[in-house]
PDB file of C-alpha atoms and ligand atoms in Angstrom:
ATOM      1  CA  UNK F   1     -16.077  19.548  13.552  1.00 91.00           C
ATOM      2  CA  UNK F   2     -13.739  20.865  11.558  1.00 95.00           C
ATOM      3  CA  UNK F   3     -11.472  18.675   9.487  1.00 96.00           C
ATOM      4  CA  UNK F   4      -6.808  19.733   9.678  1.00 98.00           C
ATOM      5  CA  UNK F   5      -4.081  17.258   7.310  1.00 98.00           C
ATOM      6  CA  UNK F   6      -1.192  17.041   8.821  1.00 98.00           C
ATOM      7  CA  UNK F   7       1.462  15.403   6.271  1.00 98.00           C
ATOM      8  CA  UNK F   8       3.840  13.641   8.248  1.00 98.00           C
ATOM      9  CA  UNK F   9       7.209  12.745   7.755  1.00 98.00           C
ATOM     10  CA  UNK F  10       6.768  10.128   5.795  1.00 98.00           C
ATOM     11  CA  UNK F  11       2.839  11.958   3.724  1.00 98.00           C
ATOM     12  CA  UNK F  12       5.151  11.359   0.307  1.00 98.00           C
ATOM     13  CA  UNK F  13       3.083  14.676  -1.017  1.00 98.00           C
ATOM     14  CA  UNK F  14      -0.486  13.322  -0.157  1.00 98.00           C
ATOM     15  CA  UNK F  15      -1.120  14.989   2.827  1.00 98.00           C
ATOM     16  CA  UNK F  16      -0.810  18.093   0.935  1.00 98.00           C
ATOM     17  CA  UNK F  17      -3.066  17.043  -2.318  1.00 98.00           C
ATOM     18  CA  UNK F  18      -5.720  15.701  -0.187  1.00 98.00           C
ATOM     19  CA  UNK F  19      -5.642  18.913   1.243  1.00 98.00           C
ATOM     20  CA  UNK F  20      -5.680  20.682  -1.296  1.00 98.00           C
ATOM     21  CA  UNK F  21      -8.398  19.366  -2.893  1.00 98.00           C
ATOM     22  CA  UNK F  22     -10.198  18.951   0.091  1.00 97.00           C
ATOM     23  CA  UNK F  23     -10.166  22.431   0.678  1.00 97.00           C
ATOM     24  CA  UNK F  24      -8.799  21.288   3.787  1.00 97.00           C
ATOM     25  CA  UNK F  25      -6.195  23.832   6.046  1.00 97.00           C
ATOM     26  CA  UNK F  26      -3.052  21.314   6.261  1.00 98.00           C
ATOM     27  CA  UNK F  27       0.037  21.069   8.763  1.00 98.00           C
ATOM     28  CA  UNK F  28       3.549  19.939   8.100  1.00 98.00           C
ATOM     29  CA  UNK F  29       5.643  17.874  10.410  1.00 98.00           C
ATOM     30  CA  UNK F  30       8.640  17.357   8.157  1.00 98.00           C
ATOM     31  CA  UNK F  31      11.587  15.010   8.100  1.00 97.00           C
ATOM     32  CA  UNK F  32      13.979  15.530  11.180  1.00 97.00           C
ATOM     33  CA  UNK F  33      16.539  13.385  13.683  1.00 97.00           C
ATOM     34  CA  UNK F  34      17.764  14.233  16.071  1.00 98.00           C
ATOM     35  CA  UNK F  35      21.952  13.309  16.243  1.00 98.00           C
ATOM     36  CA  UNK F  36      21.456  10.214  18.143  1.00 98.00           C
ATOM     37  CA  UNK F  37      18.943   8.826  15.543  1.00 97.00           C
ATOM     38  CA  UNK F  38      15.956   9.154  17.403  1.00 98.00           C
ATOM     39  CA  UNK F  39      12.756  11.451  14.783  1.00 98.00           C
ATOM     40  CA  UNK F  40      12.331  14.886  16.112  1.00 98.00           C
ATOM     41  CA  UNK F  41       9.033  15.111  15.432  1.00 98.00           C
ATOM     42  CA  UNK F  42       7.025  18.992  15.304  1.00 98.00           C
ATOM     43  CA  UNK F  43       4.795  20.634  13.576  1.00 98.00           C
ATOM     44  CA  UNK F  44       5.778  23.991  11.007  1.00 94.00           C
ATOM     45  CA  UNK F  45       3.596  26.148  12.921  1.00 95.00           C
ATOM     46  CA  UNK F  46       3.504  27.434  16.443  1.00 96.00           C
ATOM     47  CA  UNK F  47       2.382  25.797  18.897  1.00 96.00           C
ATOM     48  CA  UNK F  48      -0.457  28.092  19.898  1.00 97.00           C
ATOM     49  CA  UNK F  49      -1.250  28.041  15.879  1.00 97.00           C
ATOM     50  CA  UNK F  50      -1.300  24.073  16.472  1.00 98.00           C
ATOM     51  CA  UNK F  51      -3.679  24.080  19.225  1.00 97.00           C
ATOM     52  CA  UNK F  52      -6.468  26.087  17.832  1.00 96.00           C
ATOM     53  CA  UNK F  53      -6.831  24.420  14.764  1.00 97.00           C
ATOM     54  CA  UNK F  54      -6.369  21.267  16.115  1.00 98.00           C
ATOM     55  CA  UNK F  55      -8.479  21.273  19.322  1.00 97.00           C
ATOM     56  CA  UNK F  56     -12.628  20.259  19.062  1.00 97.00           C
ATOM     57  CA  UNK F  57     -11.344  19.007  15.438  1.00 97.00           C
ATOM     58  CA  UNK F  58     -10.634  16.333  12.768  1.00 97.00           C
ATOM     59  CA  UNK F  59      -6.789  15.627  12.618  1.00 98.00           C
ATOM     60  CA  UNK F  60      -6.091  13.501   9.503  1.00 98.00           C
ATOM     61  CA  UNK F  61      -2.685  12.647   9.888  1.00 98.00           C
ATOM     62  CA  UNK F  62      -1.051  11.118   6.407  1.00 99.00           C
ATOM     63  CA  UNK F  63       1.768   8.859   6.658  1.00 98.00           C
ATOM     64  CA  UNK F  64       3.030   6.130   4.629  1.00 98.00           C
ATOM     65  CA  UNK F  65       5.232   3.525   6.223  1.00 98.00           C
ATOM     66  CA  UNK F  66       8.294   2.512   4.424  1.00 98.00           C
ATOM     67  CA  UNK F  67      10.527   3.359   3.626  1.00 97.00           C
ATOM     68  CA  UNK F  68      12.099   2.762   7.314  1.00 97.00           C
ATOM     69  CA  UNK F  69       9.141   0.959   8.347  1.00 98.00           C
ATOM     70  CA  UNK F  70       9.496   1.092  12.096  1.00 98.00           C
ATOM     71  CA  UNK F  71      10.812   4.471  12.236  1.00 98.00           C
ATOM     72  CA  UNK F  72       7.824   6.023  10.412  1.00 98.00           C
ATOM     73  CA  UNK F  73       5.386   3.447  12.301  1.00 98.00           C
ATOM     74  CA  UNK F  74       6.880   5.135  15.394  1.00 98.00           C
ATOM     75  CA  UNK F  75       6.684   8.649  13.749  1.00 98.00           C
ATOM     76  CA  UNK F  76       3.114   8.196  13.170  1.00 98.00           C
ATOM     77  CA  UNK F  77       2.435   7.259  17.499  1.00 98.00           C
ATOM     78  CA  UNK F  78       4.386   9.965  18.300  1.00 98.00           C
ATOM     79  CA  UNK F  79       2.650  12.553  15.526  1.00 98.00           C
ATOM     80  CA  UNK F  80      -0.967  10.914  17.185  1.00 98.00           C
ATOM     81  CA  UNK F  81      -0.874  11.162  20.467  1.00 98.00           C
ATOM     82  CA  UNK F  82       0.426  14.816  20.364  1.00 98.00           C
ATOM     83  CA  UNK F  83      -2.410  15.242  19.238  1.00 98.00           C
ATOM     84  CA  UNK F  84      -5.183  13.817  21.589  1.00 98.00           C
ATOM     85  CA  UNK F  85      -2.455  15.873  24.409  1.00 98.00           C
ATOM     86  CA  UNK F  86      -3.610  18.894  21.872  1.00 98.00           C
ATOM     87  CA  UNK F  87      -7.214  17.700  22.317  1.00 98.00           C
ATOM     88  CA  UNK F  88      -7.999  16.698  19.265  1.00 98.00           C
ATOM     89  CA  UNK F  89     -11.596  15.899  18.453  1.00 97.00           C
ATOM     90  CA  UNK F  90     -11.359  13.041  16.320  1.00 97.00           C
ATOM     91  CA  UNK F  91      -8.317  11.006  15.121  1.00 98.00           C
ATOM     92  CA  UNK F  92      -7.715   9.540  11.459  1.00 98.00           C
ATOM     93  CA  UNK F  93      -4.511   7.605   9.613  1.00 98.00           C
ATOM     94  CA  UNK F  94      -4.190   7.560   6.668  1.00 98.00           C
ATOM     95  CA  UNK F  95      -1.604   4.582   5.720  1.00 98.00           C
ATOM     96  CA  UNK F  96      -1.346   4.413   1.834  1.00 98.00           C
ATOM     97  CA  UNK F  97       1.579   2.537   2.329  1.00 98.00           C
ATOM     98  CA  UNK F  98       0.256  -0.190   5.827  1.00 98.00           C
ATOM     99  CA  UNK F  99       3.934  -1.837   6.493  1.00 98.00           C
ATOM    100  CA  UNK F 100       4.136  -4.958   8.510  1.00 98.00           C
ATOM    101  CA  UNK F 101       0.754  -6.900   6.913  1.00 97.00           C
ATOM    102  CA  UNK F 102       2.742  -9.297   5.583  1.00 95.00           C
ATOM    103  CA  UNK F 103       2.756 -10.656   9.424  1.00 95.00           C
ATOM    104  CA  UNK F 104      -0.739 -11.491  10.021  1.00 95.00           C
ATOM    105  CA  UNK F 105      -0.276 -15.337  10.962  1.00 94.00           C
ATOM    106  CA  UNK F 106       1.230 -17.307  12.028  1.00 94.00           C
ATOM    107  CA  UNK F 107       3.355 -19.240   9.754  1.00 89.00           C
ATOM    108  CA  UNK F 108       4.481 -22.144  10.254  1.00 84.00           C
ATOM    109  CA  UNK F 109       7.697 -23.897  11.420  1.00 82.00           C
ATOM    110  CA  UNK F 110       8.203 -20.351  12.491  1.00 84.00           C
ATOM    111  CA  UNK F 111       7.862 -19.101  16.032  1.00 93.00           C
ATOM    112  CA  UNK F 112       6.758 -15.122  14.748  1.00 94.00           C
ATOM    113  CA  UNK F 113       4.694 -12.664  15.743  1.00 96.00           C
ATOM    114  CA  UNK F 114       1.499 -11.885  14.365  1.00 96.00           C
ATOM    115  CA  UNK F 115       3.114  -7.985  13.554  1.00 97.00           C
ATOM    116  CA  UNK F 116       0.417  -6.103  11.768  1.00 98.00           C
ATOM    117  CA  UNK F 117      -2.445  -7.078  15.519  1.00 98.00           C
ATOM    118  CA  UNK F 118       1.021  -4.685  17.258  1.00 98.00           C
ATOM    119  CA  UNK F 119       0.554  -2.048  14.550  1.00 98.00           C
ATOM    120  CA  UNK F 120      -3.037  -1.760  14.762  1.00 98.00           C
ATOM    121  CA  UNK F 121      -2.928  -2.041  18.563  1.00 98.00           C
ATOM    122  CA  UNK F 122      -0.390   0.296  18.251  1.00 98.00           C
ATOM    123  CA  UNK F 123      -2.274   3.108  16.138  1.00 98.00           C
ATOM    124  CA  UNK F 124      -5.728   2.887  18.762  1.00 98.00           C
ATOM    125  CA  UNK F 125      -3.500   3.183  21.926  1.00 98.00           C
ATOM    126  CA  UNK F 126      -2.163   6.672  20.892  1.00 98.00           C
ATOM    127  CA  UNK F 127      -5.478   7.198  19.620  1.00 98.00           C
ATOM    128  CA  UNK F 128      -6.845   6.828  16.648  1.00 98.00           C
ATOM    129  CA  UNK F 129      -9.289   5.393  15.841  1.00 97.00           C
ATOM    130  CA  UNK F 130      -9.783   5.821  11.779  1.00 97.00           C
ATOM    131  CA  UNK F 131      -8.399   4.316   9.639  1.00 98.00           C
ATOM    132  CA  UNK F 132      -7.567   4.646   5.762  1.00 98.00           C
ATOM    133  CA  UNK F 133      -5.374   2.122   4.013  1.00 98.00           C
ATOM    134  CA  UNK F 134      -4.810   2.377  -0.075  1.00 98.00           C
ATOM    135  CA  UNK F 135      -4.830  -2.106  -0.633  1.00 97.00           C
ATOM    136  CA  UNK F 136      -3.988  -4.019   2.438  1.00 96.00           C
ATOM    137  CA  UNK F 137      -2.495  -6.580   1.961  1.00 94.00           C
ATOM    138  CA  UNK F 138      -4.296  -8.638   4.180  1.00 90.00           C
ATOM    139  CA  UNK F 139      -8.401  -7.038   5.059  1.00 91.00           C
ATOM    140  CA  UNK F 140      -9.064  -9.242   7.827  1.00 92.00           C
ATOM    141  CA  UNK F 141      -5.727  -8.289   9.826  1.00 93.00           C
ATOM    142  CA  UNK F 142      -7.401  -5.111  10.005  1.00 96.00           C
ATOM    143  CA  UNK F 143     -10.398  -6.408  12.598  1.00 95.00           C
ATOM    144  CA  UNK F 144      -8.307  -6.000  14.856  1.00 95.00           C
ATOM    145  CA  UNK F 145      -8.083  -2.383  14.528  1.00 97.00           C
ATOM    146  CA  UNK F 146     -10.987  -0.361  17.032  1.00 97.00           C
ATOM    147  CA  UNK F 147     -12.637   2.044  15.386  1.00 96.00           C
ATOM    148  CA  UNK F 148     -13.644   2.766  11.715  1.00 95.00           C
ATOM    149  CA  UNK F 149     -11.615   1.138   8.864  1.00 96.00           C
ATOM    150  CA  UNK F 150     -12.019   2.256   4.795  1.00 96.00           C
ATOM    151  CA  UNK F 151     -10.141   0.576   2.206  1.00 97.00           C
ATOM    152  CA  UNK F 152      -8.956   2.462  -0.650  1.00 97.00           C
ATOM    153  CA  UNK F 153      -8.413   0.773  -3.920  1.00 96.00           C
ATOM    154  CA  UNK F 154      -5.816   1.102  -6.774  1.00 98.00           C
ATOM    155  CA  UNK F 155      -7.062  -0.943  -9.389  1.00 97.00           C
ATOM    156  CA  UNK F 156      -8.839   1.088 -10.689  1.00 97.00           C
ATOM    157  CA  UNK F 157      -6.130   3.788 -10.899  1.00 97.00           C
ATOM    158  CA  UNK F 158      -3.929   1.755 -12.634  1.00 98.00           C
ATOM    159  CA  UNK F 159      -6.262   0.004 -14.893  1.00 97.00           C
ATOM    160  CA  UNK F 160      -6.791   2.759 -16.406  1.00 96.00           C
ATOM    161  CA  UNK F 161      -3.981   3.712 -16.030  1.00 97.00           C
ATOM    162  CA  UNK F 162      -2.909   1.049 -18.248  1.00 97.00           C
ATOM    163  CA  UNK F 163      -5.949   0.665 -20.658  1.00 94.00           C
ATOM    164  CA  UNK F 164      -5.063   1.520 -24.334  1.00 87.00           C
ATOM    165  CA  UNK F 165      -1.588   0.110 -24.273  1.00 92.00           C
ATOM    166  CA  UNK F 166      -2.132  -3.428 -24.393  1.00 90.00           C
ATOM    167  CA  UNK F 167      -3.241  -3.726 -27.861  1.00 93.00           C
ATOM    168  CA  UNK F 168      -4.291  -7.657 -26.528  1.00 97.00           C
ATOM    169  CA  UNK F 169      -4.808  -8.016 -23.208  1.00 98.00           C
ATOM    170  CA  UNK F 170      -4.809 -10.690 -20.660  1.00 98.00           C
ATOM    171  CA  UNK F 171      -4.098 -10.176 -16.410  1.00 98.00           C
ATOM    172  CA  UNK F 172      -2.088 -12.302 -14.562  1.00 97.00           C
ATOM    173  CA  UNK F 173      -2.135 -13.258 -10.745  1.00 96.00           C
ATOM    174  CA  UNK F 174       1.201 -14.061  -9.333  1.00 95.00           C
ATOM    175  CA  UNK F 175      -0.281 -15.321  -6.829  1.00 92.00           C
ATOM    176  CA  UNK F 176      -3.342 -17.522  -5.152  1.00 88.00           C
ATOM    177  CA  UNK F 177      -3.224 -14.249  -2.811  1.00 86.00           C
ATOM    178  CA  UNK F 178      -3.724 -12.142  -5.674  1.00 91.00           C
ATOM    179  CA  UNK F 179      -6.215 -13.625  -7.622  1.00 90.00           C
ATOM    180  CA  UNK F 180      -9.584 -11.660  -6.937  1.00 92.00           C
ATOM    181  CA  UNK F 181      -6.727  -8.856  -7.531  1.00 95.00           C
ATOM    182  CA  UNK F 182      -6.269 -10.451 -11.393  1.00 96.00           C
ATOM    183  CA  UNK F 183     -10.447 -10.843 -12.255  1.00 96.00           C
ATOM    184  CA  UNK F 184     -11.184  -7.476 -10.491  1.00 96.00           C
ATOM    185  CA  UNK F 185      -8.245  -5.777 -13.176  1.00 97.00           C
ATOM    186  CA  UNK F 186      -9.631  -8.228 -15.834  1.00 97.00           C
ATOM    187  CA  UNK F 187     -12.319  -6.107 -15.477  1.00 97.00           C
ATOM    188  CA  UNK F 188     -11.954  -3.336 -16.353  1.00 97.00           C
ATOM    189  CA  UNK F 189      -9.013  -4.349 -19.170  1.00 97.00           C
ATOM    190  CA  UNK F 190     -12.119  -5.827 -20.754  1.00 97.00           C
ATOM    191  CA  UNK F 191     -10.077  -9.186 -20.447  1.00 97.00           C
ATOM    192  CA  UNK F 192      -9.416 -12.801 -19.412  1.00 97.00           C
ATOM    193  CA  UNK F 193      -6.952 -13.600 -17.063  1.00 96.00           C
ATOM    194  CA  UNK F 194      -5.584 -16.634 -14.669  1.00 96.00           C
ATOM    195  CA  UNK F 195      -3.448 -17.345 -12.646  1.00 95.00           C
ATOM    196  CA  UNK F 196      -0.517 -18.960 -10.320  1.00 94.00           C
ATOM    197  CA  UNK F 197      -0.107 -20.948  -7.109  1.00 91.00           C
ATOM    198  CA  UNK F 198       3.445 -20.236  -6.092  1.00 83.00           C
ATOM    199  CA  UNK F 199       5.236 -21.102  -2.881  1.00 84.00           C
ATOM    200  CA  UNK F 200       8.592 -19.275  -1.302  1.00 82.00           C
ATOM    201  CA  UNK F 201      10.763 -20.832   0.462  1.00 78.00           C
ATOM    202  CA  UNK F 202      10.693 -20.048   3.832  1.00 72.00           C
ATOM    203  CA  UNK F 203      14.814 -20.734   4.080  1.00 75.00           C
ATOM    204  CA  UNK F 204      16.161 -18.207   0.400  1.00 78.00           C
ATOM    205  CA  UNK F 205      13.468 -16.867  -0.403  1.00 78.00           C
ATOM    206  CA  UNK F 206      13.435 -17.844  -3.639  1.00 83.00           C
ATOM    207  CA  UNK F 207       9.551 -17.913  -5.541  1.00 83.00           C
ATOM    208  CA  UNK F 208       8.719 -21.331  -7.126  1.00 84.00           C
ATOM    209  CA  UNK F 209       5.486 -22.511  -9.132  1.00 86.00           C
ATOM    210  CA  UNK F 210       3.328 -25.010  -7.548  1.00 84.00           C
ATOM    211  CA  UNK F 211       0.373 -24.906 -10.799  1.00 83.00           C
ATOM    212  CA  UNK F 212       0.674 -23.506 -13.531  1.00 84.00           C
ATOM    213  CA  UNK F 213      -2.851 -22.780 -14.989  1.00 88.00           C
ATOM    214  CA  UNK F 214      -3.261 -24.188 -18.233  1.00 91.00           C
ATOM    215  CA  UNK F 215      -3.071 -21.014 -21.069  1.00 92.00           C
ATOM    216  CA  UNK F 216      -2.161 -20.466 -24.361  1.00 94.00           C
ATOM    217  CA  UNK F 217      -0.873 -16.460 -23.962  1.00 97.00           C
ATOM    218  CA  UNK F 218       0.457 -16.231 -27.707  1.00 97.00           C
ATOM    219  CA  UNK F 219       0.809 -13.090 -29.124  1.00 97.00           C
ATOM    220  CA  UNK F 220      -0.706 -11.835 -26.006  1.00 97.00           C
ATOM    221  CA  UNK F 221      -0.257  -8.537 -24.289  1.00 98.00           C
ATOM    222  CA  UNK F 222       0.250 -10.272 -19.815  1.00 98.00           C
ATOM    223  CA  UNK F 223      -0.476  -7.442 -17.292  1.00 98.00           C
ATOM    224  CA  UNK F 224       0.507  -9.314 -14.362  1.00 98.00           C
ATOM    225  CA  UNK F 225      -1.074  -8.069 -11.426  1.00 98.00           C
ATOM    226  CA  UNK F 226      -0.223  -7.783  -7.603  1.00 97.00           C
ATOM    227  CA  UNK F 227      -0.690  -6.039  -4.373  1.00 96.00           C
ATOM    228  CA  UNK F 228       3.179  -5.343  -4.161  1.00 97.00           C
ATOM    229  CA  UNK F 229       6.039  -6.488  -5.500  1.00 98.00           C
ATOM    230  CA  UNK F 230       9.012  -6.263  -2.389  1.00 97.00           C
ATOM    231  CA  UNK F 231      12.474  -8.446  -4.013  1.00 95.00           C
ATOM    232  CA  UNK F 232      10.362  -8.066  -7.518  1.00 96.00           C
ATOM    233  CA  UNK F 233      10.545 -12.720  -7.752  1.00 94.00           C
ATOM    234  CA  UNK F 234       6.764 -13.939  -7.513  1.00 95.00           C
ATOM    235  CA  UNK F 235       6.227 -11.273 -10.384  1.00 97.00           C
ATOM    236  CA  UNK F 236       9.385 -12.655 -12.384  1.00 96.00           C
ATOM    237  CA  UNK F 237       8.909 -16.148 -12.206  1.00 95.00           C
ATOM    238  CA  UNK F 238       5.461 -15.145 -13.955  1.00 96.00           C
ATOM    239  CA  UNK F 239       6.670 -12.595 -16.400  1.00 97.00           C
ATOM    240  CA  UNK F 240       9.582 -15.919 -17.282  1.00 96.00           C
ATOM    241  CA  UNK F 241       5.643 -18.585 -17.150  1.00 96.00           C
ATOM    242  CA  UNK F 242       4.194 -15.763 -18.808  1.00 97.00           C
ATOM    243  CA  UNK F 243       6.762 -16.361 -22.553  1.00 98.00           C
ATOM    244  CA  UNK F 244       6.840 -19.834 -21.749  1.00 96.00           C
ATOM    245  CA  UNK F 245       3.201 -19.884 -22.510  1.00 96.00           C
ATOM    246  CA  UNK F 246       4.637 -17.287 -25.803  1.00 97.00           C
ATOM    247  CA  UNK F 247       3.174 -13.507 -24.492  1.00 98.00           C
ATOM    248  CA  UNK F 248       3.887 -11.088 -27.412  1.00 98.00           C
ATOM    249  CA  UNK F 249       4.921  -8.706 -24.003  1.00 98.00           C
ATOM    250  CA  UNK F 250       4.633  -8.378 -20.587  1.00 98.00           C
ATOM    251  CA  UNK F 251       4.218  -5.553 -17.998  1.00 98.00           C
ATOM    252  CA  UNK F 252       3.718  -5.625 -14.293  1.00 98.00           C
ATOM    253  CA  UNK F 253       1.089  -3.762 -12.320  1.00 98.00           C
ATOM    254  CA  UNK F 254       0.937  -3.616  -8.033  1.00 98.00           C
ATOM    255  CA  UNK F 255      -1.006  -1.101  -5.705  1.00 98.00           C
ATOM    256  CA  UNK F 256       3.026  -1.054  -3.681  1.00 98.00           C
ATOM    257  CA  UNK F 257       6.609  -1.281  -4.463  1.00 98.00           C
ATOM    258  CA  UNK F 258       9.156  -1.382  -2.539  1.00 98.00           C
ATOM    259  CA  UNK F 259      11.330  -3.027  -5.559  1.00 97.00           C
ATOM    260  CA  UNK F 260      14.158  -4.205  -2.822  1.00 96.00           C
ATOM    261  CA  UNK F 261      17.610  -6.411  -3.754  1.00 84.00           C
ATOM    262  CA  UNK F 262      17.537  -4.755  -7.722  1.00 94.00           C
ATOM    263  CA  UNK F 263      14.019  -5.523  -8.137  1.00 97.00           C
ATOM    264  CA  UNK F 264      14.358  -3.641 -11.069  1.00 97.00           C
ATOM    265  CA  UNK F 265      16.837  -5.376 -11.882  1.00 97.00           C
ATOM    266  CA  UNK F 266      15.316  -9.077 -11.818  1.00 97.00           C
ATOM    267  CA  UNK F 267      12.434  -7.994 -14.128  1.00 98.00           C
ATOM    268  CA  UNK F 268      13.714  -6.340 -16.755  1.00 98.00           C
ATOM    269  CA  UNK F 269      16.519  -9.504 -16.829  1.00 98.00           C
ATOM    270  CA  UNK F 270      13.042 -11.528 -17.037  1.00 98.00           C
ATOM    271  CA  UNK F 271      11.753  -9.043 -19.360  1.00 98.00           C
ATOM    272  CA  UNK F 272       8.552  -6.960 -17.821  1.00 98.00           C
ATOM    273  CA  UNK F 273       9.083  -4.094 -20.402  1.00 98.00           C
ATOM    274  CA  UNK F 274       7.261  -1.357 -17.637  1.00 98.00           C
ATOM    275  CA  UNK F 275       6.266  -1.434 -13.795  1.00 98.00           C
ATOM    276  CA  UNK F 276       3.697   0.665 -12.738  1.00 98.00           C
ATOM    277  CA  UNK F 277       2.948   1.100  -9.197  1.00 98.00           C
ATOM    278  CA  UNK F 278       1.262   4.199  -7.050  1.00 98.00           C
ATOM    279  CA  UNK F 279       2.890   7.294  -4.918  1.00 98.00           C
ATOM    280  CA  UNK F 280       2.507   5.063  -1.900  1.00 98.00           C
ATOM    281  CA  UNK F 281       5.482   4.733  -2.113  1.00 98.00           C
ATOM    282  CA  UNK F 282       8.047   6.883  -3.266  1.00 96.00           C
ATOM    283  CA  UNK F 283       9.109   5.551  -7.059  1.00 94.00           C
ATOM    284  CA  UNK F 284      11.833   6.379  -9.272  1.00 91.00           C
ATOM    285  CA  UNK F 285      11.939   4.766 -12.007  1.00 94.00           C
ATOM    286  CA  UNK F 286       8.202   2.732 -12.426  1.00 97.00           C
ATOM    287  CA  UNK F 287       5.970   4.371 -14.045  1.00 97.00           C
ATOM    288  CA  UNK F 288       3.806   6.579 -11.430  1.00 98.00           C
ATOM    289  CA  UNK F 289      -0.020   7.392 -10.521  1.00 98.00           C
ATOM    290  CA  UNK F 290      -1.268   9.577  -7.868  1.00 98.00           C
ATOM    291  CA  UNK F 291      -3.044   7.953  -5.949  1.00 98.00           C
ATOM    292  CA  UNK F 292      -4.835  11.404  -4.211  1.00 98.00           C
ATOM    293  CA  UNK F 293      -7.649  11.867  -5.544  1.00 98.00           C
ATOM    294  CA  UNK F 294      -9.477   8.335  -4.659  1.00 98.00           C
ATOM    295  CA  UNK F 295      -7.825   9.048  -0.465  1.00 98.00           C
ATOM    296  CA  UNK F 296      -9.386  12.271  -1.210  1.00 98.00           C
ATOM    297  CA  UNK F 297     -12.345  10.672  -1.958  1.00 97.00           C
ATOM    298  CA  UNK F 298     -12.736   7.916   0.972  1.00 96.00           C
ATOM    299  CA  UNK F 299     -12.161  10.124   3.420  1.00 96.00           C
ATOM    300  CA  UNK F 300     -15.240  12.376   2.219  1.00 93.00           C
ATOM    301  CA  UNK F 301     -16.921   8.312   2.524  1.00 89.00           C
ATOM    302  CA  UNK F 302     -15.027   8.572   5.904  1.00 84.00           C
ATOM    303  CA  UNK F 303     -17.891   7.740   8.738  1.00 59.00           C
ATOM    304  CA  UNK F 304     -20.629   5.027   7.951  1.00 52.00           C
ATOM    305  CA  UNK F 305     -19.283   1.989   9.804  1.00 50.00           C
ATOM    306  CA  UNK F 306     -16.668  -1.177   9.122  1.00 49.00           C
ATOM    307  CA  UNK F 307     -14.009  -1.836   7.364  1.00 51.00           C
ATOM    308  CA  UNK F 308     -14.660  -1.192   2.816  1.00 52.00           C
ATOM    309  CA  UNK F 309     -14.617  -4.011   1.219  1.00 50.00           C
ATOM    310  CA  UNK F 310     -13.383  -3.399  -2.258  1.00 48.00           C
ATOM    311  CA  UNK F 311     -13.039  -6.542  -4.401  1.00 46.00           C
TER     312      UNK F 311
HETATM  313  C1  R5P K 401       2.601 -11.551  -1.128  1.00 85.28           C
HETATM  314  O1  R5P K 401       1.734 -13.501  -0.532  1.00 85.28           O
HETATM  315  C2  R5P K 401       1.964 -10.860  -1.261  1.00 85.28           C
HETATM  316  O2  R5P K 401       0.910 -11.006  -2.653  1.00 85.28           O
HETATM  317  C3  R5P K 401       3.508 -10.382  -3.282  1.00 85.28           C
HETATM  318  O3  R5P K 401       2.902 -10.897  -3.923  1.00 85.28           O
HETATM  319  C4  R5P K 401       5.013 -10.565  -2.580  1.00 85.28           C
HETATM  320  O4  R5P K 401       4.965  -9.999  -1.353  1.00 85.28           O
HETATM  321  C5  R5P K 401       5.928 -10.074  -3.807  1.00 85.28           C
HETATM  322  O5  R5P K 401       7.596  -9.908  -3.398  1.00 85.28           O
HETATM  323  P1  R5P K 401       8.724 -10.027  -3.553  1.00 85.28           P
HETATM  324  O6  R5P K 401       8.655  -9.145  -4.677  1.00 85.28           O
HETATM  325  O7  R5P K 401       9.630 -10.259  -3.261  1.00 85.28           O
HETATM  326  O8  R5P K 401       8.541 -11.705  -4.405  1.00 85.28           O
END
């Protein structure tokens, strides 16, 4: 079965890079909306050309789901369903940033939807049977997807970027959920690590440290690592902790940089000197590592069944 790549409206150029790296045919679905705001999901080629490229072949749709999570996901469902109606033999969704991954359980005192389950079911309903995701917030919820899942690790590429820049590195995971990321990151940097136990106030979203590790960071160049930075509250709290413990410098690294609500300013005022991330989300102010090569490698390996857990 031949493979064709579609750079979706939220592809961030990753689809183009993958097609070029794997020498695959590329189709583009540019970002377009009707005057009333509905998505105008189109492919920049004529119908007959699209049909002949897609029919009986594997279609790899690359679509990251941030910013404008709901719109990007909806475009992805529409594109996948359209590919199915054109006779695609297999539909693979590459979602560099999987939105709603943090809504993976019912939270205490809150009658919330487990939204990530719905997102995964919607992908299946649209005909997607193979899924590639970069550094998902939660691995176990991916089992809700009925098909093959491949997880792309961002830790190696980020650690390689930072390696050598931190003279006396120490890795700090800013919450318990990030300790395995911290452990693996410290392995790449060949240094020690520790993790903080944090709690987020369910009402105002403020982050407080519950249990801090007993460490001296005197003279250390601390690298705070997490899967994502959103408001920056978690990393800012960890950075202040690191300086209290004597850190010489602090940088932060995460696969996904959402950077909402003045997050850069928050990190800067907490003394974070540099923010490293990947291009799963468009960035202007961070040091960006291109994750396309790792995704291309994952696509090459696709075909074996089951969730791949890189940690
Ligand atoms: C939470 O469990 C995640 O791993 C991140 O720590 C969190 O989403 C970061 O959010 P914020 O930047 O708003 O503190």
